[in-house]
Tab-separated table of C-alpha atoms in Angstrom:
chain	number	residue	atom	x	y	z
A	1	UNK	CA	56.350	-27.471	-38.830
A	2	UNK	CA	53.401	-24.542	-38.235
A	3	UNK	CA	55.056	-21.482	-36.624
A	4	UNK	CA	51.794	-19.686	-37.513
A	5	UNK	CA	50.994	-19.662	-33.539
A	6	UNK	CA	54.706	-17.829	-33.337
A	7	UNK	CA	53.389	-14.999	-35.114
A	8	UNK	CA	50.025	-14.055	-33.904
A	9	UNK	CA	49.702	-10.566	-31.980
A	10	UNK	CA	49.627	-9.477	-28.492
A	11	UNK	CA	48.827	-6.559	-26.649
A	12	UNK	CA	49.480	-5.206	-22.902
A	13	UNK	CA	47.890	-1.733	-22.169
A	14	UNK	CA	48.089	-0.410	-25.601
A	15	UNK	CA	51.649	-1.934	-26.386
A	16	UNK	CA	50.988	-3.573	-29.743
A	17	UNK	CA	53.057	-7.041	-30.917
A	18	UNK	CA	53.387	-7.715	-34.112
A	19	UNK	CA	54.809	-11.455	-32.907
A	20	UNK	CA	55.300	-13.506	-29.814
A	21	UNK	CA	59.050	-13.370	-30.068
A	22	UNK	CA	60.618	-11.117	-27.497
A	23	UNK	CA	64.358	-10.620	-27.678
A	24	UNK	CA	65.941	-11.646	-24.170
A	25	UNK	CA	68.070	-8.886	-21.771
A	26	UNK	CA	71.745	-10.215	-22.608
A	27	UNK	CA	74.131	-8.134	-20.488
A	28	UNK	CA	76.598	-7.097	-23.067
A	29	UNK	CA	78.911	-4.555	-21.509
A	30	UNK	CA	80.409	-2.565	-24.101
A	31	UNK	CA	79.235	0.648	-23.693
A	32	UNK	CA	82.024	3.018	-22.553
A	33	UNK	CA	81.653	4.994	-19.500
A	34	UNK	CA	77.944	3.610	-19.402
A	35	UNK	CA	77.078	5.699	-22.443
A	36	UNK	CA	75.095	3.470	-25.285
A	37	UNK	CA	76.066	4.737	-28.804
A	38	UNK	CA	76.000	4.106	-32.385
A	39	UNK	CA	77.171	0.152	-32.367
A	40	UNK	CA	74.127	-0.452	-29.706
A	41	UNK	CA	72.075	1.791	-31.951
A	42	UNK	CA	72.564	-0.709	-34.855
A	43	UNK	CA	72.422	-3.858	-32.740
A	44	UNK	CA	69.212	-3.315	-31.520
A	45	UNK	CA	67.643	-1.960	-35.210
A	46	UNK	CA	69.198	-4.967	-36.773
A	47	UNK	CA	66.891	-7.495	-34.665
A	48	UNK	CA	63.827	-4.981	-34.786
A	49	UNK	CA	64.548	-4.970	-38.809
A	50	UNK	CA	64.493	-8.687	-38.769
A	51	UNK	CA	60.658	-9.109	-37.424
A	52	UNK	CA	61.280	-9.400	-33.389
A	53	UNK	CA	58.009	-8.425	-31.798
A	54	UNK	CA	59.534	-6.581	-28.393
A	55	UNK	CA	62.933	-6.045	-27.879
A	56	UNK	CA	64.153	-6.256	-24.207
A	57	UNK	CA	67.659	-4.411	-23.252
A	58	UNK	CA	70.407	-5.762	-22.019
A	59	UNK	CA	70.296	-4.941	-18.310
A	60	UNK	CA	71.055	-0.932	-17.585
A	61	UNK	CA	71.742	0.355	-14.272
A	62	UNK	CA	69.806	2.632	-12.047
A	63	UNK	CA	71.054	5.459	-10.164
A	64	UNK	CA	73.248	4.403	-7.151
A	65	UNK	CA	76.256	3.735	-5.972
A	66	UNK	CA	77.947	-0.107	-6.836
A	67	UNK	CA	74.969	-0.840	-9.257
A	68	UNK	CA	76.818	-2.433	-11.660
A	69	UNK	CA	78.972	-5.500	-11.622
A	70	UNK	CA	81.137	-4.288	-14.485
A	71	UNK	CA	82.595	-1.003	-16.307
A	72	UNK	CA	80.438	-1.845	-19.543
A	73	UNK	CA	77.081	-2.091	-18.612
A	74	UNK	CA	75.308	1.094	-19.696
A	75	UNK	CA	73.022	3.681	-17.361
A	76	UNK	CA	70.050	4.253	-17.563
A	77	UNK	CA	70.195	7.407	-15.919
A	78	UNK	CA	71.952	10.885	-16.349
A	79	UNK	CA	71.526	12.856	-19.845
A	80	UNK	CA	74.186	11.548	-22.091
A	81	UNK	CA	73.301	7.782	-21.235
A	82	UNK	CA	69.424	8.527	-21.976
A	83	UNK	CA	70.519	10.060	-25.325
A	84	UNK	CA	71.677	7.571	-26.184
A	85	UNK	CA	68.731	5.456	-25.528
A	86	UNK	CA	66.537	7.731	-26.538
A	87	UNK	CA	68.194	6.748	-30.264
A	88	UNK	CA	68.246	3.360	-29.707
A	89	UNK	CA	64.274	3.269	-28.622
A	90	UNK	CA	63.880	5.434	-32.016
A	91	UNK	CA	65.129	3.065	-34.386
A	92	UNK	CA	63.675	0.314	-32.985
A	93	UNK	CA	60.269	1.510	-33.808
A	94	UNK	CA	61.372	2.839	-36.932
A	95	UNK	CA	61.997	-0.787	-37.812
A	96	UNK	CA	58.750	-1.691	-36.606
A	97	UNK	CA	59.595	-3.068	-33.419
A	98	UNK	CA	58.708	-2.707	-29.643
A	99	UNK	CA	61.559	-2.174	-26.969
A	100	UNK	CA	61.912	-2.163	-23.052
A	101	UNK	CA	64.462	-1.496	-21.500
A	102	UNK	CA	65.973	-3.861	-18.511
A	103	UNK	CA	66.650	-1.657	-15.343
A	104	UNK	CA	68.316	-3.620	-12.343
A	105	UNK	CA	70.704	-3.238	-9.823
A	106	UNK	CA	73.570	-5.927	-10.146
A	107	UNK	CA	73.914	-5.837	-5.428
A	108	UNK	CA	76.938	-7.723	-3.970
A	109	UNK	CA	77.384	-10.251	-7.140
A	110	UNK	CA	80.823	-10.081	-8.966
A	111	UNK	CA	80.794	-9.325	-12.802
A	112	UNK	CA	84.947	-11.232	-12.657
A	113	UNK	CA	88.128	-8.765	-10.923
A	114	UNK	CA	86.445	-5.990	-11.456
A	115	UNK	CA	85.385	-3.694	-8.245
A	116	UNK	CA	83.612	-0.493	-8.191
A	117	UNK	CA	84.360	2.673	-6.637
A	118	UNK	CA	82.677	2.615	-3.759
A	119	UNK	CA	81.609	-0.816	-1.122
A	120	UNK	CA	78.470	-3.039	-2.902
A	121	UNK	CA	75.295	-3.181	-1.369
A	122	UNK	CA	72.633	-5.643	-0.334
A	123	UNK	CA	70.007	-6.739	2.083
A	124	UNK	CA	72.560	-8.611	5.047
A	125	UNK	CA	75.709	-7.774	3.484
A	126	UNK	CA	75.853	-11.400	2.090
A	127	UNK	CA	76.559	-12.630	-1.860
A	128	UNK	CA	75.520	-15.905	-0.946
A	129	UNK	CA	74.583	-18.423	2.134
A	130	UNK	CA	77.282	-17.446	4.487
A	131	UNK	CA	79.820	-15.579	2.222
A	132	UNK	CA	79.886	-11.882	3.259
A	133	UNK	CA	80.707	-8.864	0.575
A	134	UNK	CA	79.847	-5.086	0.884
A	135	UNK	CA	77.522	-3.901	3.401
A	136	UNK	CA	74.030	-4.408	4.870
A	137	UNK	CA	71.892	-1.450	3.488
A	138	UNK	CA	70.170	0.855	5.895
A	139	UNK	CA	66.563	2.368	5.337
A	140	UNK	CA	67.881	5.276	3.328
A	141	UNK	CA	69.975	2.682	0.965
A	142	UNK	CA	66.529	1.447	0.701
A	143	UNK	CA	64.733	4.441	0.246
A	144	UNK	CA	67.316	6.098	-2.452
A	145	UNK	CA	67.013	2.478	-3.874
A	146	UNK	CA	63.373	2.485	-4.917
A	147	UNK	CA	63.047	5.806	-5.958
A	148	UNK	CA	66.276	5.026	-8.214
A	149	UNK	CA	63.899	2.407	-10.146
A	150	UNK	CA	61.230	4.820	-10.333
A	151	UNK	CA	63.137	7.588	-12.396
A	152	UNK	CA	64.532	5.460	-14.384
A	153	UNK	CA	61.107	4.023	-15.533
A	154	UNK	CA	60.341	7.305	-16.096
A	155	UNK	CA	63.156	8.057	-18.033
A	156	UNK	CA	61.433	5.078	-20.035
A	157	UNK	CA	58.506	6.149	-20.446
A	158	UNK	CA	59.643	9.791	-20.992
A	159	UNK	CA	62.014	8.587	-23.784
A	160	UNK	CA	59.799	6.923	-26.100
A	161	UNK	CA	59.912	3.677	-24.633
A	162	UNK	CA	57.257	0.963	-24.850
A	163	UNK	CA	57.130	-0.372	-21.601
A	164	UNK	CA	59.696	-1.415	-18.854
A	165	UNK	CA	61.541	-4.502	-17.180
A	166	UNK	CA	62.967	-4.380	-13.661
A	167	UNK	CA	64.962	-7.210	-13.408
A	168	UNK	CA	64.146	-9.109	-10.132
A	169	UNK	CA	66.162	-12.451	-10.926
A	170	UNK	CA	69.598	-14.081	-10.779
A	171	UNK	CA	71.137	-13.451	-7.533
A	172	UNK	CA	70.759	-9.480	-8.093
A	173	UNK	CA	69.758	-7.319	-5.649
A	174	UNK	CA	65.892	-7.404	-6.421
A	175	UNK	CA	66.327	-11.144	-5.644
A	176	UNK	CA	68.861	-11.089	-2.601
A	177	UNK	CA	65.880	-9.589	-0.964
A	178	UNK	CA	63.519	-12.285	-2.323
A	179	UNK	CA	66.105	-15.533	-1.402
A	180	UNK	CA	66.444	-16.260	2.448
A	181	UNK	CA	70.187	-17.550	1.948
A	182	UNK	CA	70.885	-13.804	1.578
A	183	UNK	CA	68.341	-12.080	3.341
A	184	UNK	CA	69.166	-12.742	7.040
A	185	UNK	CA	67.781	-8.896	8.072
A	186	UNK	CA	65.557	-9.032	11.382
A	187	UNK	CA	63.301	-6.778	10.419
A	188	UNK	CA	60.336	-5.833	8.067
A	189	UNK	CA	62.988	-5.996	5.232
A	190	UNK	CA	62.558	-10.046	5.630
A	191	UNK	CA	60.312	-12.101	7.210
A	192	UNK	CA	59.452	-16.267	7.838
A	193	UNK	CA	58.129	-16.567	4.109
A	194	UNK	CA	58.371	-15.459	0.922
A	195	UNK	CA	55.794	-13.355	0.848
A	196	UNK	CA	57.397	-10.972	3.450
A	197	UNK	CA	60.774	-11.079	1.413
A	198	UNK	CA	59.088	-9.813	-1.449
A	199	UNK	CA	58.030	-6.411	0.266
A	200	UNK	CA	61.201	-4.527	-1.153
A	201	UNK	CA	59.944	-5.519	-4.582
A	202	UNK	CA	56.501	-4.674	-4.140
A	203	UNK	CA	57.138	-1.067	-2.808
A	204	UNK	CA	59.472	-0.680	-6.456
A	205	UNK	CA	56.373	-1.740	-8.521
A	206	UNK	CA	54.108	0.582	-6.567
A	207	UNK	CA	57.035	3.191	-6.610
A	208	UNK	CA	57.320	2.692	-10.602
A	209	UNK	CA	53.439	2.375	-10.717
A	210	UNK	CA	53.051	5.966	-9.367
A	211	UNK	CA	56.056	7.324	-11.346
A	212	UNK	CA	54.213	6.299	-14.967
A	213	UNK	CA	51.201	5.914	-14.333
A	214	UNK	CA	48.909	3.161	-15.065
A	215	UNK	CA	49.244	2.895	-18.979
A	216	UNK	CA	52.761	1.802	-18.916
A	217	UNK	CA	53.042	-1.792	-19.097
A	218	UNK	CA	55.715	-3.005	-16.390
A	219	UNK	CA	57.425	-6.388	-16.750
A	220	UNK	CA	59.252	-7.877	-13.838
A	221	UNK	CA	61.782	-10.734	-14.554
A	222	UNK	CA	61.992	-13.188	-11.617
A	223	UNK	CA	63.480	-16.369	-11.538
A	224	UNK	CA	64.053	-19.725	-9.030
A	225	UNK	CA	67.751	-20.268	-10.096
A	226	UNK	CA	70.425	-17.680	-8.460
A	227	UNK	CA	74.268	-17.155	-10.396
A	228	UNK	CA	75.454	-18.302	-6.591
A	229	UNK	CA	73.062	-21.509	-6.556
A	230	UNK	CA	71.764	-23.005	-10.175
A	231	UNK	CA	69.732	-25.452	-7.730
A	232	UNK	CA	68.174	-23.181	-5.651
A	233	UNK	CA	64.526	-22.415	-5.507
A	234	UNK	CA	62.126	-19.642	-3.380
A	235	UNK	CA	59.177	-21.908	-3.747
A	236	UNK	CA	58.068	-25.460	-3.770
A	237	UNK	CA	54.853	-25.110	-4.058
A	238	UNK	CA	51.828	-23.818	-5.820
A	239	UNK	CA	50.867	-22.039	-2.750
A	240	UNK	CA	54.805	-20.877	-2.064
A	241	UNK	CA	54.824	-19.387	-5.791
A	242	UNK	CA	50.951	-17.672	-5.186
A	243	UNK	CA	52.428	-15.637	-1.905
A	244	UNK	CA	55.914	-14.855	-3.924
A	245	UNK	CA	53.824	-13.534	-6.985
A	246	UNK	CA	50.545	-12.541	-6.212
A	247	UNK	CA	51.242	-9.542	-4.091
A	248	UNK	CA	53.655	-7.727	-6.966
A	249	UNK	CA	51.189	-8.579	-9.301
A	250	UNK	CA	48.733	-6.754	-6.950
A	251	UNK	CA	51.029	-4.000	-6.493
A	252	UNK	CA	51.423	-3.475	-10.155
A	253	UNK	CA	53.356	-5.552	-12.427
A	254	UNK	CA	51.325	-6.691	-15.835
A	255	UNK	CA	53.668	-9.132	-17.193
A	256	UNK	CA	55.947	-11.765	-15.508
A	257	UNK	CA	59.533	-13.229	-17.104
A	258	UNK	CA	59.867	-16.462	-15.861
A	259	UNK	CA	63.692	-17.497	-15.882
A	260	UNK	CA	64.435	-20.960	-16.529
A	261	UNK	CA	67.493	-22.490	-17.675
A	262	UNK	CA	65.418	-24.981	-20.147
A	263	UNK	CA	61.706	-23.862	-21.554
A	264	UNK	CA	60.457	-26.966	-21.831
A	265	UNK	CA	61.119	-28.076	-17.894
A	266	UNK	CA	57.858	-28.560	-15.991
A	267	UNK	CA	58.411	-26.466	-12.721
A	268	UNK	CA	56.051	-29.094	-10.413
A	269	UNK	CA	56.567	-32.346	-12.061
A	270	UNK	CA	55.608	-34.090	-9.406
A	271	UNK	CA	51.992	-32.672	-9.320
A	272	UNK	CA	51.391	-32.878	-13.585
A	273	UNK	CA	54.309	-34.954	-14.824
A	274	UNK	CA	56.997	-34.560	-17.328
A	275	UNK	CA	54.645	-32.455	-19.725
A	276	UNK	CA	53.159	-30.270	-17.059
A	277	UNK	CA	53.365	-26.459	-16.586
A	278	UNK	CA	56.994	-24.932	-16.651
A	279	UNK	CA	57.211	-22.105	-14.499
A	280	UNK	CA	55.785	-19.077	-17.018
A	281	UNK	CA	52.827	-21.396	-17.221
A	282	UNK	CA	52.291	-21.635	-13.534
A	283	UNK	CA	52.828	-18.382	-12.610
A	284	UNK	CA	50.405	-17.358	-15.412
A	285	UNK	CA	47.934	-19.652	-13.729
A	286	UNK	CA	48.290	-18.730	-10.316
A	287	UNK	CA	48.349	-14.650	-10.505
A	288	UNK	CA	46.270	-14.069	-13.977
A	289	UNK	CA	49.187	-11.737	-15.553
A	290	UNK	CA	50.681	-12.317	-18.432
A	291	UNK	CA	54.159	-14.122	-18.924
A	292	UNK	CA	56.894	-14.559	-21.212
A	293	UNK	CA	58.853	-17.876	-20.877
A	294	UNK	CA	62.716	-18.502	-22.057
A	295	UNK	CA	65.523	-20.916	-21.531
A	296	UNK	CA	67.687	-22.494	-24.185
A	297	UNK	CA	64.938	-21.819	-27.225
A	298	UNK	CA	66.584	-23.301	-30.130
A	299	UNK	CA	69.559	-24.240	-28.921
A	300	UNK	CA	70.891	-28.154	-27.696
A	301	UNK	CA	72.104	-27.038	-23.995
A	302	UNK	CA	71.443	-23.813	-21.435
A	303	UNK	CA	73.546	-20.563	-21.065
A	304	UNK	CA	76.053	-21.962	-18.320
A	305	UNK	CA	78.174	-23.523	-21.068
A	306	UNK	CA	79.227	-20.171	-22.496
A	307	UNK	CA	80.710	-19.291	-19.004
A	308	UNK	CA	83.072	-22.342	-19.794
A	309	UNK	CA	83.751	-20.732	-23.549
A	310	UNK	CA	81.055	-23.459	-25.023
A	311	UNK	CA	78.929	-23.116	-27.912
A	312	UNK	CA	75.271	-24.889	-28.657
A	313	UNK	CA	73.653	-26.231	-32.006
A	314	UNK	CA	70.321	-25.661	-32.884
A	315	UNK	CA	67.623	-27.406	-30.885
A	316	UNK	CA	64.012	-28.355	-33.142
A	317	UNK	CA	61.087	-25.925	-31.761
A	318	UNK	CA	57.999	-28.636	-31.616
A	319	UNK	CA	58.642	-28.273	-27.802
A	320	UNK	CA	57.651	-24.569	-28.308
A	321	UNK	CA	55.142	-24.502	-30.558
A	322	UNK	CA	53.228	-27.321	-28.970
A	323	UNK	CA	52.974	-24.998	-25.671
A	324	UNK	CA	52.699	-21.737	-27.334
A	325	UNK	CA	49.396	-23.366	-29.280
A	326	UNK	CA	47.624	-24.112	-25.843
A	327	UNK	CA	48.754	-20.847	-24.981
A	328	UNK	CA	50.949	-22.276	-21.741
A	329	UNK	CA	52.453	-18.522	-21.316
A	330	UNK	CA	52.072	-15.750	-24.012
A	331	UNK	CA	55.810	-14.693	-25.458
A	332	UNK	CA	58.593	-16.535	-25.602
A	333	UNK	CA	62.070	-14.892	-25.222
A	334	UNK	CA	65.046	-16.020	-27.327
A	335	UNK	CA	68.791	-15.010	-26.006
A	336	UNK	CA	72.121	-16.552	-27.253
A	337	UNK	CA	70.425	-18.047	-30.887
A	338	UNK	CA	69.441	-14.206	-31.382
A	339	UNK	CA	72.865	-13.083	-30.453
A	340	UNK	CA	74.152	-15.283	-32.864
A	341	UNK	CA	71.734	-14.697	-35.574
A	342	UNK	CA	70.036	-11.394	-35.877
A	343	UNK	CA	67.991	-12.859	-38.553
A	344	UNK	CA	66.451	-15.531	-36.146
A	345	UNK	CA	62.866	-14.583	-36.145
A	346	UNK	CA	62.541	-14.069	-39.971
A	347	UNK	CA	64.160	-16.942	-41.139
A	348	UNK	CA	61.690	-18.678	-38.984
A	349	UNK	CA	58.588	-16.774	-40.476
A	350	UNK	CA	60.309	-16.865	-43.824
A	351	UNK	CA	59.951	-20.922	-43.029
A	352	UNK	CA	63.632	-21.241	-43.735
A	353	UNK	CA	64.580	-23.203	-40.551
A	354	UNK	CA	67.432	-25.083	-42.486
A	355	UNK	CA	68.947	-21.951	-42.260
A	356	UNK	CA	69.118	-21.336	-38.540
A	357	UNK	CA	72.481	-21.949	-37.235
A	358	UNK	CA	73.341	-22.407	-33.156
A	359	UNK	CA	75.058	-19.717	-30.808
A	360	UNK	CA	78.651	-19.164	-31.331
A	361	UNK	CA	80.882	-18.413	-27.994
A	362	UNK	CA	82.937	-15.755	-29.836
A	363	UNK	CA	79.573	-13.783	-30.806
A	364	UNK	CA	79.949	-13.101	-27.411
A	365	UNK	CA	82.581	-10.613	-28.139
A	366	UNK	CA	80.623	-8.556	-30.671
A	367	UNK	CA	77.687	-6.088	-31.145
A	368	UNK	CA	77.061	-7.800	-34.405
């Protein structure tokens, strides 16, 4: 198998790839009191060291109340917390990598027992169709909100960073704005279609936009799938995904992460069949910007099994390389077999691919 096509550089507004490999945002919660140290210092280096082309964090919180779904998950606000990072981003590049950091806001969804301090937040008070948790926010929730996402991609920027990722997928509050099953406000916080539900994302891009100006190459990670509903999707159509995309593309986002749970699904099939666009390809088609695809690369079976304490075994690439080489989308993200194997990407350029092995459930526990 040719993984030359793997390997061949990229740029976005200066940001220079050495590879097409991107290392997924895995949540990871071990960083006490929110503070990222030493172990994530040497987690990150030890996948820059091993030729990943951009590094994306596991997902850090901005500054508000209830932003987090569990104790672990590290800030990216406040001066010890962007120490820390500011470390981390160091010897990344040191190692020759790229890094981003993931900056959401985790809403009304659970993380397991745990509760924060104070009452979650979200658009209707709703973590699902119909299931009510926390409160409705109020136009200074809102406000505080979006300029929350700002400073931290400043913070970013400011810290040595590369570019950043506001996650806008998964249930999370970016997308309980987005999905109408939990976005039941009446007024210009929702609206009939997507395109009006996607106004609280759009004013964070332009928000972020203005905060680092137009250099910094902003990623937004969006998805059909929600933690509440694997099944459910914002669009149906071509023209659905055009109105959801187009306007935070317009508003200032330079590179979309299409979540899937499988790369290699076709998001229409019923318009170009079984081999047709998956949903990084679309969205590349239909707003111009630049994507990064991921889902199960590598691996025999998607991420739900390791909720259920399930492994996977490696998966053969063709799949990958056969869209990468007609240039479908332009990175590919790899999660749970880079968890598992640090060493992923160069065993792969090394062309030692007997030597990949799958994702094991107890790497889970680590910062290996």
């Amino acid at each position: 198998m040719n993984t030359d096509t793997l390997f061949r550089p990229f740029s976005l507004k200066g940001m220079e790839l050495r590879n097409r490999i991107v290392m997924a945002p895995m949540t990871r919660s071990m960083a006490p009191e929110g503070i990222p140290g030493q172990p994530q210092v040497d987690y990150y280096r030890r996948r820059a060291a091993a030729n990943v082309g951009l590094i994306l964090t596991e997902g850090t919180v901005v500054d508000r109340p209830a932003s987090r779904n569990l104790p672990g998950i590290p800030f990216f606000h406040g001066d010890k917390a962007m120490a820390g990072w500011t470390d981390v981003a160091a010897a990344v590049h040191e190692a020759g990598s790229k890094i981003a950091p993931q900056i959401w806001h985790t809403g009304s969804i659970r993380g397991g027992k745990w509760e924060p301090e104070t009452e979650v937040e979200s658009p209707s008070g709703l973590i699902g169709p119909n299931d009510p948790r926390g409160h409705p926010m109020n136009e200074a929730d809102i406000a505080d909100t979006i300029a929350a996402f700002a400073s931290s991609a400043k913070q970013a920027r400011d810290a040595g960073f590369d570019a950043v990722e506001v996650h806008g997928a998964h249930g999370y509050l970016i997308d309980q704005f987005f999905w109408s099953g939990t976005n039941q406000r009446d007024d210009s916080w929702n609206g009939p279609t997507i395109k009006e539900r996607s106004r609280f994302a759009a004013e964070i891009v332009k928000a972020i936009r203005t905060a680092v100006g137009p250099d910094f190459p902003l990623i937004l990670r969006v998805s059909q799938w929600k933690q509440q509903d694997y099944t459910a999707r914002l669009t149906t159509t071509p023209d659905e995904m055009t109105d959801w995309l187009m306007p935070l593309v317009e508003a200032g986002v330079d590179m979309l992460h299409c979540s899937q749970r499988r790369f290699w699904e076709p998001e229409f099939p019923e318009l170009d069949g079984a081999d047709g666009l998956n949903f990084a390809g679309w969205a590349k088609k239909l707003t111009g910007a630049a994507t990064i695809s991921v889902g199960s690369v590598g691996l025999n079976s998607d991420f739900g099994g390791a909720f259920v304490g399930e492994g996977s075994q490696t998966s053969p690439l063709d799949q990958l390389i056969t869209r990468m080489e007609r240039d479908e989308f332009d990175l590919i993200a790899v999660g749970r077999a880079l968890l598992s194997d640090a060493q992923w990407v160069q065993k792969i350029c090394d062309g030692h691919m007997e030597d990949l092995h799958g994702f094991k459930i107890e790497d889970l526990q680590t910062l290996t």
